[in-house]
Coordinates of C-alpha atoms in Angstrom, one line a residue:
Chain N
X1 CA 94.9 105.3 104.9
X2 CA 94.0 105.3 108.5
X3 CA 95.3 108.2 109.3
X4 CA 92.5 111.6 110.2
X5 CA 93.5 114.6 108.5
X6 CA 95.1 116.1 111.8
X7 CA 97.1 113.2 112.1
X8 CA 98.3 113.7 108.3
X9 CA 98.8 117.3 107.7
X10 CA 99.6 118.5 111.2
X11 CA 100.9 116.3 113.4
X12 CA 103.0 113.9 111.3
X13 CA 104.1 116.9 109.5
X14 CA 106.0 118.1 112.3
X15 CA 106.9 114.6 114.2
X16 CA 108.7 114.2 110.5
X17 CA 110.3 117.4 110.2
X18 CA 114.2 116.1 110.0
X19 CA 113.2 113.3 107.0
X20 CA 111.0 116.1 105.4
X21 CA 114.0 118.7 105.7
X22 CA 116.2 116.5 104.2
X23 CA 114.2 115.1 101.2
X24 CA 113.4 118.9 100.5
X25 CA 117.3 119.5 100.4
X26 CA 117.9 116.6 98.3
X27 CA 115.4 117.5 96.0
X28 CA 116.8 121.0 95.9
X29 CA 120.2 119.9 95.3
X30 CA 119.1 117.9 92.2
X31 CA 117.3 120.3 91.1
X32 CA 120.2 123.0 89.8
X33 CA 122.3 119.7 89.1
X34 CA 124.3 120.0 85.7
X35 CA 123.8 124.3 86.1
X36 CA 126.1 126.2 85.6
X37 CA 124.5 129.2 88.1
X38 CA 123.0 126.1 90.7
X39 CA 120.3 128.1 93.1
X40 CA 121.7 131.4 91.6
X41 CA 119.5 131.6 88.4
X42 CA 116.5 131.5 89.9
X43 CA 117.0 134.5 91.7
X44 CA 118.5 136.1 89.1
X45 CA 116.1 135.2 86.5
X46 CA 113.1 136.9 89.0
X47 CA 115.6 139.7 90.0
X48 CA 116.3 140.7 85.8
X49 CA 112.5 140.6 85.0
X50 CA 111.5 142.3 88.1
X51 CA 114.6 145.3 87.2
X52 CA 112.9 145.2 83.4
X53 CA 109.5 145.9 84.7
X54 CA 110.2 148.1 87.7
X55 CA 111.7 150.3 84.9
X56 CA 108.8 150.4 82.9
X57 CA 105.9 150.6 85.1
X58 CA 107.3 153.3 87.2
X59 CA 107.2 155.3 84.2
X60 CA 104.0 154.0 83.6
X61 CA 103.0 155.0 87.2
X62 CA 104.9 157.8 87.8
X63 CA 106.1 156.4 91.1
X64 CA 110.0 156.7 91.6
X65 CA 112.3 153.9 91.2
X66 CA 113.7 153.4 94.2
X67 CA 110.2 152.7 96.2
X68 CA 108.9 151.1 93.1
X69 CA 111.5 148.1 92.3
X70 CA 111.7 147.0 96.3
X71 CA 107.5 147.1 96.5
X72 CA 107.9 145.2 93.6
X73 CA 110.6 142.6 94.3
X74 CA 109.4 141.5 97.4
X75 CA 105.9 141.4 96.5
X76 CA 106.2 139.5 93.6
X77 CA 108.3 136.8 95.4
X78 CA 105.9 136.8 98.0
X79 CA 103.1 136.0 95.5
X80 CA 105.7 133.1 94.2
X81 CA 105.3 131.4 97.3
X82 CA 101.6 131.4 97.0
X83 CA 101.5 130.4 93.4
X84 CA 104.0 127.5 93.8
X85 CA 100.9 126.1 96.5
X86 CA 98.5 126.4 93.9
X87 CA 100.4 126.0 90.5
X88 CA 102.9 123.4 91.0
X89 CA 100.7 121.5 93.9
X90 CA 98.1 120.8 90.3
X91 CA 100.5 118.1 88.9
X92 CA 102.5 116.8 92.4
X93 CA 100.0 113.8 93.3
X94 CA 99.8 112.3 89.6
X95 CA 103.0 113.6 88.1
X96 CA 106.0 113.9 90.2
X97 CA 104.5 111.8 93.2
X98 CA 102.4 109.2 91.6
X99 CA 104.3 106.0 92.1
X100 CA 105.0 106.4 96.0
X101 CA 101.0 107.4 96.3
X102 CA 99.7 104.3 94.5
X103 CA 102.9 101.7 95.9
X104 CA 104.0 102.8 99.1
X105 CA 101.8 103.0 102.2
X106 CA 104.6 105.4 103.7
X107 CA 103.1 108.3 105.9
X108 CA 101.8 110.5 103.2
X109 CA 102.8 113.5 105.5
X110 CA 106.0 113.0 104.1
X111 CA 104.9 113.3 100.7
X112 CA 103.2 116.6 101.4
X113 CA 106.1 117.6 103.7
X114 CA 108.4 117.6 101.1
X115 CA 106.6 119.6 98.5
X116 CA 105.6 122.4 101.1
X117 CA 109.3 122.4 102.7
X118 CA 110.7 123.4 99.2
X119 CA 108.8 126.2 98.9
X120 CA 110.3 127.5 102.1
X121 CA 113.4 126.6 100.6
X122 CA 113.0 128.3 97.2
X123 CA 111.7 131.4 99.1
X124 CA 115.2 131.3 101.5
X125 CA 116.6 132.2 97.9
X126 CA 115.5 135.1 97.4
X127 CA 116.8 136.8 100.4
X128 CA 119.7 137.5 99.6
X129 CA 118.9 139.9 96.7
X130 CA 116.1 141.1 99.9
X131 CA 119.5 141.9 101.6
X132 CA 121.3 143.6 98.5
X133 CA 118.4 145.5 97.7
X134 CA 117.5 146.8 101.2
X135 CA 120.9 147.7 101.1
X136 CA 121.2 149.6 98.0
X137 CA 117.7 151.5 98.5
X138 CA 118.3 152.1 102.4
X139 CA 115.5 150.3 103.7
X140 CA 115.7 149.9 107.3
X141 CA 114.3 146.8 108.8
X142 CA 112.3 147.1 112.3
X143 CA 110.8 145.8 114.9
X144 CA 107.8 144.7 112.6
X145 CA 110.2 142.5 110.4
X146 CA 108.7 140.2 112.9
X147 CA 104.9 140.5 111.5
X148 CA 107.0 139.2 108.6
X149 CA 107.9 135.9 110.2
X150 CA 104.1 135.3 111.9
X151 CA 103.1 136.0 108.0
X152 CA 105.2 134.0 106.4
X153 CA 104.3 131.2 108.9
X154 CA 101.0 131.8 108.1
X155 CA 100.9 131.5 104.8
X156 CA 103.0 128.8 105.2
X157 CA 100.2 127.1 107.2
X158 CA 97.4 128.1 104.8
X159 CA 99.5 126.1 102.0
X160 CA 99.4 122.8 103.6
X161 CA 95.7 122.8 103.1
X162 CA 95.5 124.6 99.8
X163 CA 98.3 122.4 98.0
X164 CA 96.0 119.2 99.7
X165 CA 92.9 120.2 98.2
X166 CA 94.6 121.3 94.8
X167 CA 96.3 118.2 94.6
X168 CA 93.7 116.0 95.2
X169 CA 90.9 117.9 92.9
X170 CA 93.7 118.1 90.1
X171 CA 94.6 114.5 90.0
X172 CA 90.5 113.8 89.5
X173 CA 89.7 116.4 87.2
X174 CA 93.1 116.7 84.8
X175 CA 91.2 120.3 83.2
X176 CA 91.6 121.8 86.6
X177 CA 95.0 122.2 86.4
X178 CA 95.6 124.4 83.3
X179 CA 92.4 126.3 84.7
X180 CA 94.7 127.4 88.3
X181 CA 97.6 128.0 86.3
X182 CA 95.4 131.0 84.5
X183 CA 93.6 132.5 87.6
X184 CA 96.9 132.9 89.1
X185 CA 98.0 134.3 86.2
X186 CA 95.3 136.6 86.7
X187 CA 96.0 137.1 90.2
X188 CA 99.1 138.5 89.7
X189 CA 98.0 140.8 88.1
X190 CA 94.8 142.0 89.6
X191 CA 96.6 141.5 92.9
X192 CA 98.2 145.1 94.5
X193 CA 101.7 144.2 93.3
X194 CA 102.4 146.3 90.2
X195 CA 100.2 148.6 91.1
X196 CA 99.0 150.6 94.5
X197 CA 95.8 149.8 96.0
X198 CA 95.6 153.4 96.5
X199 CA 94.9 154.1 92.9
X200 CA 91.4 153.0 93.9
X201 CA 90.8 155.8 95.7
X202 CA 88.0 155.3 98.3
X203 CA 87.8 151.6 96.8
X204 CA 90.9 150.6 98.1
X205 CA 89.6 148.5 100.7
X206 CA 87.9 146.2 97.7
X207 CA 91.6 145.0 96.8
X208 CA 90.7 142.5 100.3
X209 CA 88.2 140.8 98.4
X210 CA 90.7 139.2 96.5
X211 CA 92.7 136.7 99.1
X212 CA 96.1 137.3 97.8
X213 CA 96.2 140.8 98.8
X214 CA 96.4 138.9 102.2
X215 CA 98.8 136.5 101.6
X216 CA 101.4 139.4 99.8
X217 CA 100.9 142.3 102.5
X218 CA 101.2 140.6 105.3
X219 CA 104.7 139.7 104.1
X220 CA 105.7 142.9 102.5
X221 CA 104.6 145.6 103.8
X222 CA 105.9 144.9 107.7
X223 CA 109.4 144.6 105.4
X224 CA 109.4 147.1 103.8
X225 CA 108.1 150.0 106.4
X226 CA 104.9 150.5 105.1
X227 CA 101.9 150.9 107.2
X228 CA 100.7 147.6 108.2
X229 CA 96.6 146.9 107.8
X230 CA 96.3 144.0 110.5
X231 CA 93.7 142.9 109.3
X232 CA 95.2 140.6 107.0
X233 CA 96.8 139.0 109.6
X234 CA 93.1 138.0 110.5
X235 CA 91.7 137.0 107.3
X236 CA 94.6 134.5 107.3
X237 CA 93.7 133.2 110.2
X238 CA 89.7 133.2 108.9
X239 CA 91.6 131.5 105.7
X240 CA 93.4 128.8 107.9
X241 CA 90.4 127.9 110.0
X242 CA 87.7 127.7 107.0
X243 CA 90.2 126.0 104.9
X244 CA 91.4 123.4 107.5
X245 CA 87.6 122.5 108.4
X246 CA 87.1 122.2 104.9
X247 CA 90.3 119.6 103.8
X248 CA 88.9 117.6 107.0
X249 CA 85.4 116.9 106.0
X250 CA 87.6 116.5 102.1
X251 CA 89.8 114.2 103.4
X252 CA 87.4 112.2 105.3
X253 CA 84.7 111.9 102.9
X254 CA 86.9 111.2 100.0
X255 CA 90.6 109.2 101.5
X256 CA 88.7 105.8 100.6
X257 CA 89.3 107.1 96.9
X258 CA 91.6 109.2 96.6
X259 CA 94.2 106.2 95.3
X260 CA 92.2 105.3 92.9
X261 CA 92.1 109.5 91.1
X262 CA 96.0 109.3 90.6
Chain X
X1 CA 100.3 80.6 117.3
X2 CA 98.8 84.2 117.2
X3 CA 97.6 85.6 114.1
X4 CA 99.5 88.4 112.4
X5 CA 96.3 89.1 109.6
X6 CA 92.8 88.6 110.1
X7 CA 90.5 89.4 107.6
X8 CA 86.4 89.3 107.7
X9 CA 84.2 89.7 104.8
X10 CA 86.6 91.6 102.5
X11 CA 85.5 93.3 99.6
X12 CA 87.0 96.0 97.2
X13 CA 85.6 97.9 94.5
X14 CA 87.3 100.5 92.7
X15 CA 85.7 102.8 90.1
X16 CA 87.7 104.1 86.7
X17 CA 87.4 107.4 86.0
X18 CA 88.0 108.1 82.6
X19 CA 86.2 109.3 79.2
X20 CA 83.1 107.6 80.0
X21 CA 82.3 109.8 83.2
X22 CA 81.8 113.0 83.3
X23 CA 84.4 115.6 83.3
X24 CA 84.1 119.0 84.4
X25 CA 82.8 120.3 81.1
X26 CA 80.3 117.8 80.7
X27 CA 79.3 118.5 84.6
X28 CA 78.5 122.6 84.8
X29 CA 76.8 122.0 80.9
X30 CA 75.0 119.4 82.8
X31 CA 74.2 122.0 85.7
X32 CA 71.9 123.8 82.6
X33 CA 70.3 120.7 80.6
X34 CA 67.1 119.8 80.9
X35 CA 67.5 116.1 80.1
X36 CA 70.4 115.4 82.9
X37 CA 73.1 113.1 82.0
X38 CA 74.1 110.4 84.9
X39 CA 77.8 109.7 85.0
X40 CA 78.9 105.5 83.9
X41 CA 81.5 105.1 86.2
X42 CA 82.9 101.2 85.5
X43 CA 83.3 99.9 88.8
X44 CA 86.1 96.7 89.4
X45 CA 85.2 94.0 91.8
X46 CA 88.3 93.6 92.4
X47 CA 88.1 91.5 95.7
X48 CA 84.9 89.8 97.2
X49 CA 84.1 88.1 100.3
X50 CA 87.6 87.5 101.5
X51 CA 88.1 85.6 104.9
X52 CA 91.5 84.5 106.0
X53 CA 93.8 84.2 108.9
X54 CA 97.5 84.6 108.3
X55 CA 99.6 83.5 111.5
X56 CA 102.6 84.4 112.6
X57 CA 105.2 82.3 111.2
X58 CA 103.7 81.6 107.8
X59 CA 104.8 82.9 104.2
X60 CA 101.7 83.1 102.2
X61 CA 102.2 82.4 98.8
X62 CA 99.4 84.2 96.4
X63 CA 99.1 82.7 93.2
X64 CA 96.4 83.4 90.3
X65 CA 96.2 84.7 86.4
X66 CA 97.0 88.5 85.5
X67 CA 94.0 90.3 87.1
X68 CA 92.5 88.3 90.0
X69 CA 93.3 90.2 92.7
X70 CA 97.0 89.1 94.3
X71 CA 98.2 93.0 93.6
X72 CA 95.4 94.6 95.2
X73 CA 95.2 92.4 97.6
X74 CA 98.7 93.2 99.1
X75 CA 98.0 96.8 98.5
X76 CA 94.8 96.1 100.8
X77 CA 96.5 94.7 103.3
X78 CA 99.3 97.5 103.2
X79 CA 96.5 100.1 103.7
X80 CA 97.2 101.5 100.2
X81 CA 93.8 100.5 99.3
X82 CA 90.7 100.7 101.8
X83 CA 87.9 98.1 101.7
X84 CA 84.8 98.8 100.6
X85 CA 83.8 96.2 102.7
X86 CA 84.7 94.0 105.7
X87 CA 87.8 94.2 108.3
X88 CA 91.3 93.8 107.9
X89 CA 93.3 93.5 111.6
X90 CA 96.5 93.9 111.1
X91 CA 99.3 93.1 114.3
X92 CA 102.2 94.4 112.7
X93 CA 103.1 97.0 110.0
X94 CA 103.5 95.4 106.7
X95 CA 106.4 96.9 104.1
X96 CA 105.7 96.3 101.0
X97 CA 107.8 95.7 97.9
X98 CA 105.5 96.7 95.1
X99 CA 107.2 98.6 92.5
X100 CA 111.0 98.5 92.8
X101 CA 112.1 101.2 91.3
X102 CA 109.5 104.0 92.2
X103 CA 111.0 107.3 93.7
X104 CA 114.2 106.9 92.2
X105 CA 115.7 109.8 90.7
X106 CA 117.6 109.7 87.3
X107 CA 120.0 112.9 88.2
X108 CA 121.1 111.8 91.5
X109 CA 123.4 109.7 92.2
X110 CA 123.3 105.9 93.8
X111 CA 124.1 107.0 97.0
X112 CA 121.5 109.9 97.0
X113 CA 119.4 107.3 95.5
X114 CA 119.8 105.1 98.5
X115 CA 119.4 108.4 100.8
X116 CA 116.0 109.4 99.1
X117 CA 114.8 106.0 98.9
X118 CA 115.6 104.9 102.6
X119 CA 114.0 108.2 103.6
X120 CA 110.9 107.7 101.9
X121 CA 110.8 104.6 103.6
X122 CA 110.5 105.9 107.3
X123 CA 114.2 105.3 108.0
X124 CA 116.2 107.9 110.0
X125 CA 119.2 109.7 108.8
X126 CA 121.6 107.0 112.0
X127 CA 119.5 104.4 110.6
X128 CA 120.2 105.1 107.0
X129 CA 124.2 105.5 107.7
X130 CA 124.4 102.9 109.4
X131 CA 123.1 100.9 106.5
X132 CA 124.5 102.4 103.9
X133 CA 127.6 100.3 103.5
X134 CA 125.6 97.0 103.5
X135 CA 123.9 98.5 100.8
X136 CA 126.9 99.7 98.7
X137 CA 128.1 95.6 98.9
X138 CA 124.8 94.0 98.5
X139 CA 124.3 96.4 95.1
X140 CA 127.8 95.2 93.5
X141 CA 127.9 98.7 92.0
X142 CA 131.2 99.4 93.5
X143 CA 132.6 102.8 92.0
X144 CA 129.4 103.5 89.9
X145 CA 127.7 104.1 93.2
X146 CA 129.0 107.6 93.3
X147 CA 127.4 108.4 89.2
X148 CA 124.4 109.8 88.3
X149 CA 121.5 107.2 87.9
X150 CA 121.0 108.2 84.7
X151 CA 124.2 106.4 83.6
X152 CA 123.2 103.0 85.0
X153 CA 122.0 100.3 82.6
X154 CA 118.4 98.8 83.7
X155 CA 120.2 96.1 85.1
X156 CA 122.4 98.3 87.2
X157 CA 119.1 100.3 88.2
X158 CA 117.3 97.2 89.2
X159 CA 120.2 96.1 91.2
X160 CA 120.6 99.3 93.2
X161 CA 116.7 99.5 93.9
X162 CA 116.6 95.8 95.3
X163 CA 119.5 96.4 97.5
X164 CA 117.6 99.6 99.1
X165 CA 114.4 97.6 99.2
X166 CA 115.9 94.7 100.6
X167 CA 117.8 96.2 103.4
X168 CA 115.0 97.5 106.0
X169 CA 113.6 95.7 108.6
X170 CA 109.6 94.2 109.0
X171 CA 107.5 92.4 110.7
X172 CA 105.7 91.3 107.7
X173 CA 106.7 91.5 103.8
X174 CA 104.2 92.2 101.0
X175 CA 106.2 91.3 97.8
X176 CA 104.7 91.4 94.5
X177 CA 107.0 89.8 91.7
X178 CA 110.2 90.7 93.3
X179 CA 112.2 88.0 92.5
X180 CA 113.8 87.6 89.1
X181 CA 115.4 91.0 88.7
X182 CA 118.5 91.8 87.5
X183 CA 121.2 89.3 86.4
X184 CA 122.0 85.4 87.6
X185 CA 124.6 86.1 89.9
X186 CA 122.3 89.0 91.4
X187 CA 119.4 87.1 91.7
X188 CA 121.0 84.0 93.2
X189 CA 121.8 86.5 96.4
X190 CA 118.4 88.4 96.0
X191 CA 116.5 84.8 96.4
X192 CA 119.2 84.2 99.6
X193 CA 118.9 87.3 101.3
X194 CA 115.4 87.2 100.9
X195 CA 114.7 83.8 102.3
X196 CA 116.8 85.4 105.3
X197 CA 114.7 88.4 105.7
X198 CA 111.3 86.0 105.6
X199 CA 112.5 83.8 108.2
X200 CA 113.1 86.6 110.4
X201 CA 109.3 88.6 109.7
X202 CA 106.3 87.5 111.4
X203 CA 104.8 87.2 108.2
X204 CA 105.0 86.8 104.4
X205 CA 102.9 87.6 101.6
X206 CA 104.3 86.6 97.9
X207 CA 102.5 86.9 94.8
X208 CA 104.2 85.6 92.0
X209 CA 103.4 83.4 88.7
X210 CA 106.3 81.1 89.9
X211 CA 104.8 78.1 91.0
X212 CA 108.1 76.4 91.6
X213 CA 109.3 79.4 93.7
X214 CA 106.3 79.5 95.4
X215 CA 106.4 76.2 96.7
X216 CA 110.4 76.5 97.7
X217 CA 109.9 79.8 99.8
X218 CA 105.9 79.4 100.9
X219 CA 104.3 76.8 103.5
X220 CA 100.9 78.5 102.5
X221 CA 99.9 78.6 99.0
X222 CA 96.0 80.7 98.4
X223 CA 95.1 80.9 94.7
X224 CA 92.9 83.8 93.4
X225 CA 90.4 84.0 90.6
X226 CA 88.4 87.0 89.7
X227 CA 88.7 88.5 93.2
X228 CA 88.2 85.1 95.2
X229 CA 90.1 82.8 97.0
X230 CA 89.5 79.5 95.0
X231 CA 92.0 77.6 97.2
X232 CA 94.0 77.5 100.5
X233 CA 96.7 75.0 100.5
X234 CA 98.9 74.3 103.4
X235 CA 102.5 73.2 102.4

């Protein structure tokens, strides 16, 4: 591997779009092969639970239905983009990816391409039950649906480096995997996303310590109408830049071995 | 004639990480012991003090016993593997056929197969229909092209991953055991169509245990033992 880390994760990334766009596809397509619902059920399967629990915890919470199960929708799918950077990037360099990493000196970007690209993929799912549910609880979109788009491309961005580093420190250390999968189980719930950071009172602002609250608002709450705190726009910038220099010196310090941990 | 490969001083050492290092338990009880435990990392020599000049034109037979080096060499010289030590120059990019069926996918079908595959391999999507067809022939799979991988014998399998292997373009050709896959008839046109690709690549590299086909295919035979080159014979 020859390649610097700029040349891997960012600029091949993008030279390679149409090959990494189509693998992504592909894999989708196999995916929901020999289902009966194809790219349906996962939607469905997220929309049923979310329904259950939105009818629970807004009894729990005393917060009406109708702002409740759209807060939660979207913020729970939101956090599903995150977690599929984290939880599913544990296994992809020595489970589903092993063979082309230790047999094929292709451009690794693709490799990484295609994992992050079907996350945007699986998230293009859940739109339209975004659509239906806007719809049904008259939420109007505005002009900050495009605060949306510059978070989703953000936290977009932040994966490449976070699924890297996961990857890589999985596929050396087996135990860290099943040790990710329980913070973010964890996260989701000690993230603002069944509950309102405004329950913490004058401690609201502490809900920012915890990065996800990042990652999830600056995706729902310019949907959904709320009042935007654009300041998480900038800690995922802060998050980008720290966590770019860090994979770098990662990468360059540890690509000699990184073959030999799969 | 201008050299294709040229190699200085290499060496290659690869640790195993495994029950005898420590793990991530062992490491923050470690953070709080008095008597600190140092991790045993075995460490493979895998390749020492290699210097060689592959020119343009030749086909580099590597022979040796299980475990002296031929596979990591190839993967060294793909730039799967970095040296520990030493240089490799290399003029050309080198495609390696190392694992023939890795990256296939039981639920898709051969033509996805042959989609995925050719992808993965840096073709484009032109490239990749324009080959296609060549590919569907060369396989002999005829209708069962269009099922599920899944319902392919290993014969069948190995038959569709040579054809999508063998149907790219190089300059120079890492092979690792290749040949003898799939049934008589199929590797009768492997061996031909591979000849054909060699003699239009700049380079060759061939690792097999097949002395005989060695010598039929290679006008450069380098044996390895234990990591070295014991022998550099010139056809």
């Amino acid at each position: 591997m020859k390649e610097t880390y700029y040349t891997v994760f960012i600029k091949n990334l993008f030279i390679n779009y149409k090959t990494i766009i189509r693998l992504s596809y592909l894999d989708n397509k196999l995916k929901y092969r020999r289902t009966f619902l194809g790219p349906v059920w996962n939607s469905l399967a997220q929309l049923i639970t979310i329904i259950l629990l939105s009818i629970i915890w807004s009894e729990i919470f005393k917060i009406d239905l109708n702002n409740y199960l759209p807060r939660l929708y979207v913020g729970m799918t939101c956090f599903g983009l995150v977690t599929y950077y984290t939880s599913s990037a544990t296994s992809m360099v020595y489970g589903q990816y092993a063979a082309l990493f230790k047999n094929l000196n292709t451009n690794i970007s693709l490799i990484y391409g295609r994992f992050l690209f079907t996350s945007i993929i699986n998230y293009i799912h859940c739109l339209p039950i975004y659509i239906i549910i806007f719809f049904i609880f008259r939420i109007t979109i505005d002009f900050n649906c495009i605060l949306f788009l510059f978070g989703l491309a953000l936290v977009f961005l932040n994966g490449i480096w976070i699924s890297f580093i996961i990857s890589a420190l999985c596929s050396r250390f087996r135990d860290l995997s099943p040790l990710i999968e329980s913070v973010m189980a964890a996260a989701s719930l000690i993230t603002p996303i069944l509950w309102d950071k405004e329950l913490l009172g004058e401690n609201a602002n502490l809900v920012y310590l915890n990065p996800f609250t990042s990652f999830v608002e600056s995706m729902r709450d310019p949907l959904l109408g709320y009042d935007v705190n654009y300041n998480v726009y900038l800690y995922l910038i802060i998050f980008l830049i720290f966590g770019n220099i860090v994979a770098y010196f990662f990468y360059n310090k540890k690509r000699k071995i990184l073959p030999y941990w799969i | 004639m201008s050299s294709a490969i040229e190699i200085n001083n290499l060496s290659l050492s690869y640790p195993i990480y495994g029950d005898t290092d420590l793990n991530l338990r062992k490491k923050i009880v470690n953070l709080f012991s008095k008597n600190k435990l140092k991790p045993k990392i075995t460490t493979i020599n895998a390749l020492k003090n290699i210097n060689l000049v592959i020119n343009e034109g030749e086909k580099v037979g590597l022979i040796g016993p299980n475990g002296s080096g031929k596979t990591t060499f190839l993967k060294t010289i793909a730039g799967i593997y970095n040296p520990t030590f030493g240089t490799i120059k290399c003029k050309f990019e080198v495609y390696t056929l190392l694992d023939i069926g890795m990256g296939l996918n039981s639920d898709a079908t051969g033509i996805e197969n042959i989609e995925i595959m050719s992808l993965i391999r840096g073709l484009s999507l032109n490239e990749i229909y324009n080959k296609k067809n060549n590919i569907i022939e060369f396989s002999g799979l005829k209708e069962s092209i269009n099922y599920p991988l899944r319902t392919y014998s290993s014969g069948m399998t190995v038959r569709l991953a040579a054809s999508i292997a063998l149907e790219s373009n190089f300059d120079i050709l890492a092979i690792d055991e290749f040949f003898g896959a799939g049934d008589e008839d199929f590797r009768k046109k492997t061996e031909k169509k591979l000849k054909q690709m060699m003699k239009n690549s700049k380079a060759v590299l061939f690792a097999s245990h097949d002395i005989n086909l060695v010598k039929s295919i290679c006008n450069r035979i380098i044996r390895f033992e234990k990591g070295e080159i014991v022998e550099n014979i010139y056809l």
